Amino acid sequence: WPRHQIPVTFDNPGWAKAYELFLGPLQAPVYGSADPTVWLGIFFPIFLALMIGDLGYGLLLVLLAVWARAGLPGFKKPSALGRVVGSLPGRSVTTIFFHVGILSVLFGTAFGKFFGLIMPWLHFDRMEHLEAYFVFIVTLGAAHLTLGFILGAISAARWDEHRLLVEKIGMIVLLVGLVLVAKSFYDILPEALHTPGIILAALGFLALLWAKGAFALLETFKLVANVLSYGRIFALGLVSMVLAKVAND
C-alpha cells in the first residue's frame, strides 16, 4: 500500500499516553515516520512550565491534579465533574497538569518565585537578566526545531526520498550556522566561530537551493522567524510574573 494509506496505531509509554490527546484531532503520523507523542510529552510541559515559572502556582497545579485523580473528595459520586475526570480525556488532562506542575515547581525554585513573591534563596532573576533569559529560550527553541529536522531526515532516509533528506540536512546545517554567527556576533560564543558559522550557513543554504529551488530563500526567512517565535515563551513568562506581582500588590 502507499505509505499514507497504511493504518497506524500509537504505542507509547504510560507517562506519554496523555499527550495523545493533542494528536486526536490531527491526522495520524504516516506509517514509518516518527511518532511525535513522546517528544510532545517532553517539550510541551517544559514550555508551559517556563511560562508559569512559579513554585506556588506549580504546587497548586500538582495538588489540583492529585485531588482530581484521587476521586474528587467533597463531591457526591457520581458527580458530573467526577465523570469528566474519570474519562480518558479527563485522566489525560490531569496527568498533563501534574507534569506541568512538577516542572513549574522546579523552574519556580530556580527563578525564586512563590505566588509572585521573591524568595530569599539564591535564584535566577529573569527581570535582571532579560538578555540571558531570552537567549536561553531561543536556544531551546532552536534545539527543538533541530530535533524536528533530525526526525524528518531519519524518515526521509528510511523512505529513500533523497531530495527531502537533503532539505532536512540543509535546514540543520543552516540553523547551526546561523546560531554560531548570531552568538559569536553578540560575544556569547568565541569570535573565532563567526567564520565557520558563515560557512555552515552558506552550505546549508546551497543544500536548500538544490532541494527547494527558488523557495530556498523563503525557507531561510521562515527558519529565522520560527526560531524567534519561541520568544513568545520568554514574553509570556515575564507577563505571568508581572501579573502575579500586580495581583499581590
PDB file of C-alpha atoms in Angstrom:
ATOM      1  CA  TRP A   1       0.000   0.000   0.000  1.00  0.00           C
ATOM      2  CA  PRO A   2       1.035   3.656  -0.334  1.00  0.00           C
ATOM      3  CA  ARG A   3       2.502   4.834   2.973  1.00  0.00           C
ATOM      4  CA  HIS A   4      -0.262   7.328   3.714  1.00  0.00           C
ATOM      5  CA  GLN A   5      -2.909   4.571   3.443  1.00  0.00           C
ATOM      6  CA  ILE A   6      -1.327   2.095   5.861  1.00  0.00           C
ATOM      7  CA  PRO A   7      -3.251   2.017   9.190  1.00  0.00           C
ATOM      8  CA  VAL A   8      -1.218   3.007  12.249  1.00  0.00           C
ATOM      9  CA  THR A   9      -1.752   2.927  15.993  1.00  0.00           C
ATOM     10  CA  PHE A  10       0.028   4.694  18.852  1.00  0.00           C
ATOM     11  CA  ASP A  11       2.329   2.684  21.114  1.00  0.00           C
ATOM     12  CA  ASN A  12       3.716   4.969  23.793  1.00  0.00           C
ATOM     13  CA  PRO A  13       4.998   4.546  27.371  1.00  0.00           C
ATOM     14  CA  GLY A  14       2.470   5.197  30.127  1.00  0.00           C
ATOM     15  CA  TRP A  15       3.707   8.688  31.045  1.00  0.00           C
ATOM     16  CA  ALA A  16       3.391   9.862  27.419  1.00  0.00           C
ATOM     17  CA  LYS A  17      -0.030   8.421  26.598  1.00  0.00           C
ATOM     18  CA  ALA A  18      -1.769  11.515  27.990  1.00  0.00           C
ATOM     19  CA  TYR A  19      -0.267  13.620  25.189  1.00  0.00           C
ATOM     20  CA  GLU A  20      -2.040  11.559  22.541  1.00  0.00           C
ATOM     21  CA  LEU A  21      -4.969  13.822  23.493  1.00  0.00           C
ATOM     22  CA  PHE A  22      -3.400  16.631  21.433  1.00  0.00           C
ATOM     23  CA  LEU A  23      -2.959  14.415  18.378  1.00  0.00           C
ATOM     24  CA  GLY A  24      -6.559  13.158  18.311  1.00  0.00           C
ATOM     25  CA  PRO A  25      -7.941  15.958  16.090  1.00  0.00           C
ATOM     26  CA  LEU A  26      -4.950  15.701  13.726  1.00  0.00           C
ATOM     27  CA  GLN A  27      -4.112  13.210  11.012  1.00  0.00           C
ATOM     28  CA  ALA A  28      -2.231  10.218  12.407  1.00  0.00           C
ATOM     29  CA  PRO A  29       1.516  10.078  11.663  1.00  0.00           C
ATOM     30  CA  VAL A  30       2.319   8.368   8.373  1.00  0.00           C
ATOM     31  CA  TYR A  31       3.474   4.753   8.692  1.00  0.00           C
ATOM     32  CA  GLY A  32       7.242   4.606   9.153  1.00  0.00           C
ATOM     33  CA  SER A  33       7.549   8.199  10.370  1.00  0.00           C
ATOM     34  CA  ALA A  34       8.306   9.342  13.909  1.00  0.00           C
ATOM     35  CA  ASP A  35       5.505   9.276  16.463  1.00  0.00           C
ATOM     36  CA  PRO A  36       5.565  12.824  17.909  1.00  0.00           C
ATOM     37  CA  THR A  37       3.799  11.898  21.167  1.00  0.00           C
ATOM     38  CA  VAL A  38       6.900  11.318  23.309  1.00  0.00           C
ATOM     39  CA  TRP A  39       8.566  14.499  22.077  1.00  0.00           C
ATOM     40  CA  LEU A  40       5.365  16.436  22.722  1.00  0.00           C
ATOM     41  CA  GLY A  41       5.308  14.925  26.207  1.00  0.00           C
ATOM     42  CA  ILE A  42       8.817  16.261  26.830  1.00  0.00           C
ATOM     43  CA  PHE A  43       8.648  19.750  25.347  1.00  0.00           C
ATOM     44  CA  PHE A  44       5.032  20.800  25.987  1.00  0.00           C
ATOM     45  CA  PRO A  45       5.286  20.713  29.816  1.00  0.00           C
ATOM     46  CA  ILE A  46       8.731  22.351  29.687  1.00  0.00           C
ATOM     47  CA  PHE A  47       7.481  25.249  27.572  1.00  0.00           C
ATOM     48  CA  LEU A  48       4.316  25.724  29.636  1.00  0.00           C
ATOM     49  CA  ALA A  49       6.202  25.462  32.943  1.00  0.00           C
ATOM     50  CA  LEU A  50       8.661  28.113  31.731  1.00  0.00           C
ATOM     51  CA  MET A  51       5.695  30.411  31.128  1.00  0.00           C
ATOM     52  CA  ILE A  52       4.362  29.773  34.657  1.00  0.00           C
ATOM     53  CA  GLY A  53       7.778  29.706  36.377  1.00  0.00           C
ATOM     54  CA  ASP A  54       6.371  29.910  39.910  1.00  0.00           C
ATOM     55  CA  LEU A  55       6.809  27.497  42.800  1.00  0.00           C
ATOM     56  CA  GLY A  56       3.434  28.327  44.382  1.00  0.00           C
ATOM     57  CA  TYR A  57       1.358  28.022  41.233  1.00  0.00           C
ATOM     58  CA  GLY A  58       3.228  24.836  40.323  1.00  0.00           C
ATOM     59  CA  LEU A  59       2.313  23.282  43.697  1.00  0.00           C
ATOM     60  CA  LEU A  60      -1.288  24.371  43.140  1.00  0.00           C
ATOM     61  CA  LEU A  61      -1.383  22.565  39.781  1.00  0.00           C
ATOM     62  CA  VAL A  62       0.095  19.411  41.334  1.00  0.00           C
ATOM     63  CA  LEU A  63      -2.431  19.450  44.194  1.00  0.00           C
ATOM     64  CA  LEU A  64      -5.340  20.013  41.794  1.00  0.00           C
ATOM     65  CA  ALA A  65      -4.200  17.116  39.607  1.00  0.00           C
ATOM     66  CA  VAL A  66      -3.747  14.752  42.588  1.00  0.00           C
ATOM     67  CA  TRP A  67      -7.069  15.848  44.126  1.00  0.00           C
ATOM     68  CA  ALA A  68      -8.917  15.262  40.861  1.00  0.00           C
ATOM     69  CA  ARG A  69      -7.337  11.846  40.269  1.00  0.00           C
ATOM     70  CA  ALA A  70      -7.976  10.766  43.884  1.00  0.00           C
ATOM     71  CA  GLY A  71     -11.727  10.674  43.356  1.00  0.00           C
ATOM     72  CA  LEU A  72     -12.618  14.317  43.865  1.00  0.00           C
ATOM     73  CA  PRO A  73     -13.326  14.286  47.615  1.00  0.00           C
ATOM     74  CA  GLY A  74     -16.144  16.646  48.533  1.00  0.00           C
ATOM     75  CA  PHE A  75     -18.285  15.727  45.544  1.00  0.00           C
ATOM     76  CA  LYS A  76     -21.140  13.267  45.611  1.00  0.00           C
ATOM     77  CA  LYS A  77     -20.479  10.296  43.387  1.00  0.00           C
ATOM     78  CA  PRO A  78     -21.114  10.004  40.575  1.00  0.00           C
ATOM     79  CA  SER A  79     -20.846  13.741  40.015  1.00  0.00           C
ATOM     80  CA  ALA A  80     -20.651  15.340  36.581  1.00  0.00           C
ATOM     81  CA  LEU A  81     -17.114  16.517  37.334  1.00  0.00           C
ATOM     82  CA  GLY A  82     -16.160  13.047  38.526  1.00  0.00           C
ATOM     83  CA  ARG A  83     -17.394  11.513  35.283  1.00  0.00           C
ATOM     84  CA  VAL A  84     -15.387  14.043  33.269  1.00  0.00           C
ATOM     85  CA  VAL A  85     -12.181  13.428  35.232  1.00  0.00           C
ATOM     86  CA  GLY A  86     -12.738   9.683  35.109  1.00  0.00           C
ATOM     87  CA  SER A  87     -12.980   9.716  31.323  1.00  0.00           C
ATOM     88  CA  LEU A  88      -9.902   9.097  29.197  1.00  0.00           C
ATOM     89  CA  PRO A  89      -9.538  12.792  28.179  1.00  0.00           C
ATOM     90  CA  GLY A  90     -10.059  13.825  31.814  1.00  0.00           C
ATOM     91  CA  ARG A  91      -7.306  11.485  33.023  1.00  0.00           C
ATOM     92  CA  SER A  92      -5.014  12.805  30.285  1.00  0.00           C
ATOM     93  CA  VAL A  93      -5.634  16.422  31.317  1.00  0.00           C
ATOM     94  CA  THR A  94      -4.892  15.720  34.991  1.00  0.00           C
ATOM     95  CA  THR A  95      -1.711  13.877  34.034  1.00  0.00           C
ATOM     96  CA  ILE A  96      -0.563  16.832  31.936  1.00  0.00           C
ATOM     97  CA  PHE A  97      -1.434  19.215  34.810  1.00  0.00           C
ATOM     98  CA  PHE A  98       0.700  17.078  37.122  1.00  0.00           C
ATOM     99  CA  HIS A  99       3.707  17.117  34.764  1.00  0.00           C
ATOM    100  CA  VAL A 100       3.432  20.876  34.178  1.00  0.00           C
ATOM    101  CA  GLY A 101       3.038  21.457  37.923  1.00  0.00           C
ATOM    102  CA  ILE A 102       6.157  19.477  38.837  1.00  0.00           C
ATOM    103  CA  LEU A 103       8.259  21.335  36.267  1.00  0.00           C
ATOM    104  CA  SER A 104       6.754  24.675  37.352  1.00  0.00           C
ATOM    105  CA  VAL A 105       7.903  23.891  40.902  1.00  0.00           C
ATOM    106  CA  LEU A 106      11.440  23.254  39.632  1.00  0.00           C
ATOM    107  CA  PHE A 107      11.557  26.389  37.466  1.00  0.00           C
ATOM    108  CA  GLY A 108       9.862  28.437  40.199  1.00  0.00           C
ATOM    109  CA  THR A 109      12.554  27.327  42.640  1.00  0.00           C
ATOM    110  CA  ALA A 110      15.271  28.297  40.141  1.00  0.00           C
ATOM    111  CA  PHE A 111      13.583  31.668  39.500  1.00  0.00           C
ATOM    112  CA  GLY A 112      12.900  32.272  43.215  1.00  0.00           C
ATOM    113  CA  LYS A 113       9.153  32.904  42.793  1.00  0.00           C
ATOM    114  CA  PHE A 114       6.335  31.790  45.119  1.00  0.00           C
ATOM    115  CA  PHE A 115       2.901  33.124  44.125  1.00  0.00           C
ATOM    116  CA  GLY A 116       4.691  36.141  42.669  1.00  0.00           C
ATOM    117  CA  LEU A 117       6.756  36.794  45.817  1.00  0.00           C
ATOM    118  CA  ILE A 118      10.555  36.882  45.662  1.00  0.00           C
ATOM    119  CA  MET A 119      12.131  34.125  47.744  1.00  0.00           C
ATOM    120  CA  PRO A 120      15.290  34.724  49.821  1.00  0.00           C
ATOM    121  CA  TRP A 121      17.382  31.880  48.392  1.00  0.00           C
ATOM    122  CA  LEU A 122      19.882  32.232  45.528  1.00  0.00           C
ATOM    123  CA  HIS A 123      17.956  32.321  42.256  1.00  0.00           C
ATOM    124  CA  PHE A 124      17.982  33.487  38.638  1.00  0.00           C
ATOM    125  CA  ASP A 125      16.114  36.795  38.332  1.00  0.00           C
ATOM    126  CA  ARG A 126      14.572  36.934  34.860  1.00  0.00           C
ATOM    127  CA  MET A 127      13.889  40.681  35.033  1.00  0.00           C
ATOM    128  CA  GLU A 128      17.515  41.464  35.860  1.00  0.00           C
ATOM    129  CA  HIS A 129      18.890  39.114  33.196  1.00  0.00           C
ATOM    130  CA  LEU A 130      16.465  39.643  30.324  1.00  0.00           C
ATOM    131  CA  GLU A 131      19.044  39.160  27.566  1.00  0.00           C
ATOM    132  CA  ALA A 132      20.440  35.928  29.043  1.00  0.00           C
ATOM    133  CA  TYR A 133      16.936  34.546  29.580  1.00  0.00           C
ATOM    134  CA  PHE A 134      15.887  35.427  26.018  1.00  0.00           C
ATOM    135  CA  VAL A 135      19.000  33.739  24.613  1.00  0.00           C
ATOM    136  CA  PHE A 136      18.249  30.634  26.699  1.00  0.00           C
ATOM    137  CA  ILE A 137      14.659  30.440  25.420  1.00  0.00           C
ATOM    138  CA  VAL A 138      15.597  30.981  21.761  1.00  0.00           C
ATOM    139  CA  THR A 139      18.412  28.421  22.039  1.00  0.00           C
ATOM    140  CA  LEU A 140      15.917  25.933  23.463  1.00  0.00           C
ATOM    141  CA  GLY A 141      13.636  26.718  20.519  1.00  0.00           C
ATOM    142  CA  ALA A 142      16.467  26.181  18.028  1.00  0.00           C
ATOM    143  CA  ALA A 143      17.210  22.812  19.653  1.00  0.00           C
ATOM    144  CA  HIS A 144      13.507  21.911  19.414  1.00  0.00           C
ATOM    145  CA  LEU A 145      13.452  22.750  15.683  1.00  0.00           C
ATOM    146  CA  THR A 146      16.705  20.856  15.098  1.00  0.00           C
ATOM    147  CA  LEU A 147      15.192  17.766  16.694  1.00  0.00           C
ATOM    148  CA  GLY A 148      12.260  18.039  14.277  1.00  0.00           C
ATOM    149  CA  PHE A 149      14.611  18.287  11.298  1.00  0.00           C
ATOM    150  CA  ILE A 150      16.596  15.261  12.540  1.00  0.00           C
ATOM    151  CA  LEU A 151      13.413  13.186  12.831  1.00  0.00           C
ATOM    152  CA  GLY A 152      12.404  14.342   9.348  1.00  0.00           C
ATOM    153  CA  ALA A 153      15.810  13.393   7.958  1.00  0.00           C
ATOM    154  CA  ILE A 154      15.569   9.916   9.506  1.00  0.00           C
ATOM    155  CA  SER A 155      12.128   9.403   7.948  1.00  0.00           C
ATOM    156  CA  ALA A 156      13.345  10.679   4.554  1.00  0.00           C
ATOM    157  CA  ALA A 157      16.325   8.291   4.655  1.00  0.00           C
ATOM    158  CA  ARG A 158      14.027   5.410   5.557  1.00  0.00           C
ATOM    159  CA  TRP A 159      11.763   6.242   2.594  1.00  0.00           C
ATOM    160  CA  ASP A 160      14.677   6.828   0.151  1.00  0.00           C
ATOM    161  CA  GLU A 161      13.425  10.358  -0.529  1.00  0.00           C
ATOM    162  CA  HIS A 162      16.797  11.898  -1.311  1.00  0.00           C
ATOM    163  CA  ARG A 163      15.627  15.431  -2.066  1.00  0.00           C
ATOM    164  CA  LEU A 164      13.703  15.610   1.226  1.00  0.00           C
ATOM    165  CA  LEU A 165      16.728  14.197   3.059  1.00  0.00           C
ATOM    166  CA  VAL A 166      18.991  16.903   1.600  1.00  0.00           C
ATOM    167  CA  GLU A 167      16.400  19.538   2.538  1.00  0.00           C
ATOM    168  CA  LYS A 168      16.276  18.422   6.186  1.00  0.00           C
ATOM    169  CA  ILE A 169      20.071  18.167   6.459  1.00  0.00           C
ATOM    170  CA  GLY A 170      20.368  21.583   4.811  1.00  0.00           C
ATOM    171  CA  MET A 171      17.968  23.017   7.397  1.00  0.00           C
ATOM    172  CA  ILE A 172      20.057  21.576  10.241  1.00  0.00           C
ATOM    173  CA  VAL A 173      23.354  22.902   8.829  1.00  0.00           C
ATOM    174  CA  LEU A 174      21.814  26.304   8.050  1.00  0.00           C
ATOM    175  CA  LEU A 175      20.318  26.599  11.543  1.00  0.00           C
ATOM    176  CA  VAL A 176      23.577  25.628  13.270  1.00  0.00           C
ATOM    177  CA  GLY A 177      25.458  28.110  11.103  1.00  0.00           C
ATOM    178  CA  LEU A 178      23.031  30.960  11.850  1.00  0.00           C
ATOM    179  CA  VAL A 179      23.167  30.233  15.588  1.00  0.00           C
ATOM    180  CA  LEU A 180      27.001  30.293  15.536  1.00  0.00           C
ATOM    181  CA  VAL A 181      27.014  33.569  13.595  1.00  0.00           C
ATOM    182  CA  ALA A 182      24.475  35.241  15.902  1.00  0.00           C
ATOM    183  CA  LYS A 183      26.047  34.083  19.155  1.00  0.00           C
ATOM    184  CA  SER A 184      29.614  34.902  18.107  1.00  0.00           C
ATOM    185  CA  PHE A 185      28.457  38.337  16.878  1.00  0.00           C
ATOM    186  CA  TYR A 186      26.984  39.104  20.309  1.00  0.00           C
ATOM    187  CA  ASP A 187      30.047  37.655  22.120  1.00  0.00           C
ATOM    188  CA  ILE A 188      28.057  34.771  23.599  1.00  0.00           C
ATOM    189  CA  LEU A 189      30.411  32.379  21.800  1.00  0.00           C
ATOM    190  CA  PRO A 190      34.063  32.955  20.794  1.00  0.00           C
ATOM    191  CA  GLU A 191      34.554  35.285  17.816  1.00  0.00           C
ATOM    192  CA  ALA A 192      36.567  32.544  16.106  1.00  0.00           C
ATOM    193  CA  LEU A 193      33.304  30.681  15.426  1.00  0.00           C
ATOM    194  CA  HIS A 194      31.930  33.539  13.308  1.00  0.00           C
ATOM    195  CA  THR A 195      33.589  32.436  10.053  1.00  0.00           C
ATOM    196  CA  PRO A 196      32.773  28.707  10.484  1.00  0.00           C
ATOM    197  CA  GLY A 197      29.191  29.767  11.159  1.00  0.00           C
ATOM    198  CA  ILE A 198      29.025  31.722   7.894  1.00  0.00           C
ATOM    199  CA  ILE A 199      30.458  28.739   6.002  1.00  0.00           C
ATOM    200  CA  LEU A 200      27.942  26.336   7.546  1.00  0.00           C
ATOM    201  CA  ALA A 201      25.053  28.729   6.827  1.00  0.00           C
ATOM    202  CA  ALA A 202      26.184  29.027   3.202  1.00  0.00           C
ATOM    203  CA  LEU A 203      26.473  25.240   2.797  1.00  0.00           C
ATOM    204  CA  GLY A 204      23.036  24.754   4.339  1.00  0.00           C
ATOM    205  CA  PHE A 205      21.534  27.367   2.018  1.00  0.00           C
ATOM    206  CA  LEU A 206      23.132  25.686  -1.034  1.00  0.00           C
ATOM    207  CA  ALA A 207      21.620  22.342   0.037  1.00  0.00           C
ATOM    208  CA  LEU A 208      18.223  24.054   0.365  1.00  0.00           C
ATOM    209  CA  LEU A 209      18.692  25.689  -3.023  1.00  0.00           C
ATOM    210  CA  TRP A 210      19.235  22.256  -4.583  1.00  0.00           C
ATOM    211  CA  ALA A 211      16.253  20.721  -2.772  1.00  0.00           C
ATOM    212  CA  LYS A 212      13.755  23.612  -2.901  1.00  0.00           C
ATOM    213  CA  GLY A 213      14.903  25.795  -5.781  1.00  0.00           C
ATOM    214  CA  ALA A 214      13.721  29.405  -5.603  1.00  0.00           C
ATOM    215  CA  PHE A 215      11.837  28.641  -2.365  1.00  0.00           C
ATOM    216  CA  ALA A 216      15.175  28.271  -0.524  1.00  0.00           C
ATOM    217  CA  LEU A 217      15.226  31.981   0.331  1.00  0.00           C
ATOM    218  CA  LEU A 218      11.670  31.815   1.683  1.00  0.00           C
ATOM    219  CA  GLU A 219      12.569  28.748   3.758  1.00  0.00           C
ATOM    220  CA  THR A 220      15.548  30.637   5.208  1.00  0.00           C
ATOM    221  CA  PHE A 221      13.354  33.546   6.311  1.00  0.00           C
ATOM    222  CA  LYS A 222      10.796  31.099   7.721  1.00  0.00           C
ATOM    223  CA  LEU A 223      13.534  29.325   9.672  1.00  0.00           C
ATOM    224  CA  VAL A 224      14.701  32.569  11.306  1.00  0.00           C
ATOM    225  CA  ALA A 225      11.097  33.558  12.054  1.00  0.00           C
ATOM    226  CA  ASN A 226      10.348  30.150  13.580  1.00  0.00           C
ATOM    227  CA  VAL A 227      13.369  30.380  15.886  1.00  0.00           C
ATOM    228  CA  LEU A 228      12.451  33.891  17.016  1.00  0.00           C
ATOM    229  CA  SER A 229       8.819  32.850  17.537  1.00  0.00           C
ATOM    230  CA  TYR A 230       9.923  30.936  20.628  1.00  0.00           C
ATOM    231  CA  GLY A 231      10.395  34.382  22.149  1.00  0.00           C
ATOM    232  CA  ARG A 232       6.681  34.159  22.993  1.00  0.00           C
ATOM    233  CA  ILE A 233       7.636  31.755  25.791  1.00  0.00           C
ATOM    234  CA  PHE A 234      10.005  34.440  27.073  1.00  0.00           C
ATOM    235  CA  ALA A 235       7.291  37.118  26.838  1.00  0.00           C
ATOM    236  CA  LEU A 236       4.523  35.071  28.461  1.00  0.00           C
ATOM    237  CA  GLY A 237       6.863  34.074  31.291  1.00  0.00           C
ATOM    238  CA  LEU A 238       7.560  37.729  32.069  1.00  0.00           C
ATOM    239  CA  VAL A 239       3.870  38.635  31.758  1.00  0.00           C
ATOM    240  CA  SER A 240       2.838  35.913  34.206  1.00  0.00           C
ATOM    241  CA  MET A 241       5.448  37.160  36.671  1.00  0.00           C
ATOM    242  CA  VAL A 242       4.293  40.789  36.396  1.00  0.00           C
ATOM    243  CA  LEU A 243       0.608  39.833  36.680  1.00  0.00           C
ATOM    244  CA  ALA A 244       1.327  37.846  39.851  1.00  0.00           C
ATOM    245  CA  LYS A 245       3.107  40.878  41.322  1.00  0.00           C
ATOM    246  CA  VAL A 246       0.226  43.181  40.353  1.00  0.00           C
ATOM    247  CA  ALA A 247      -2.284  40.781  41.948  1.00  0.00           C
ATOM    248  CA  ASN A 248      -0.235  40.685  45.157  1.00  0.00           C
ATOM    249  CA  ASP A 249       0.100  44.488  45.241  1.00  0.00           C
TER     250      ASP A 249
END
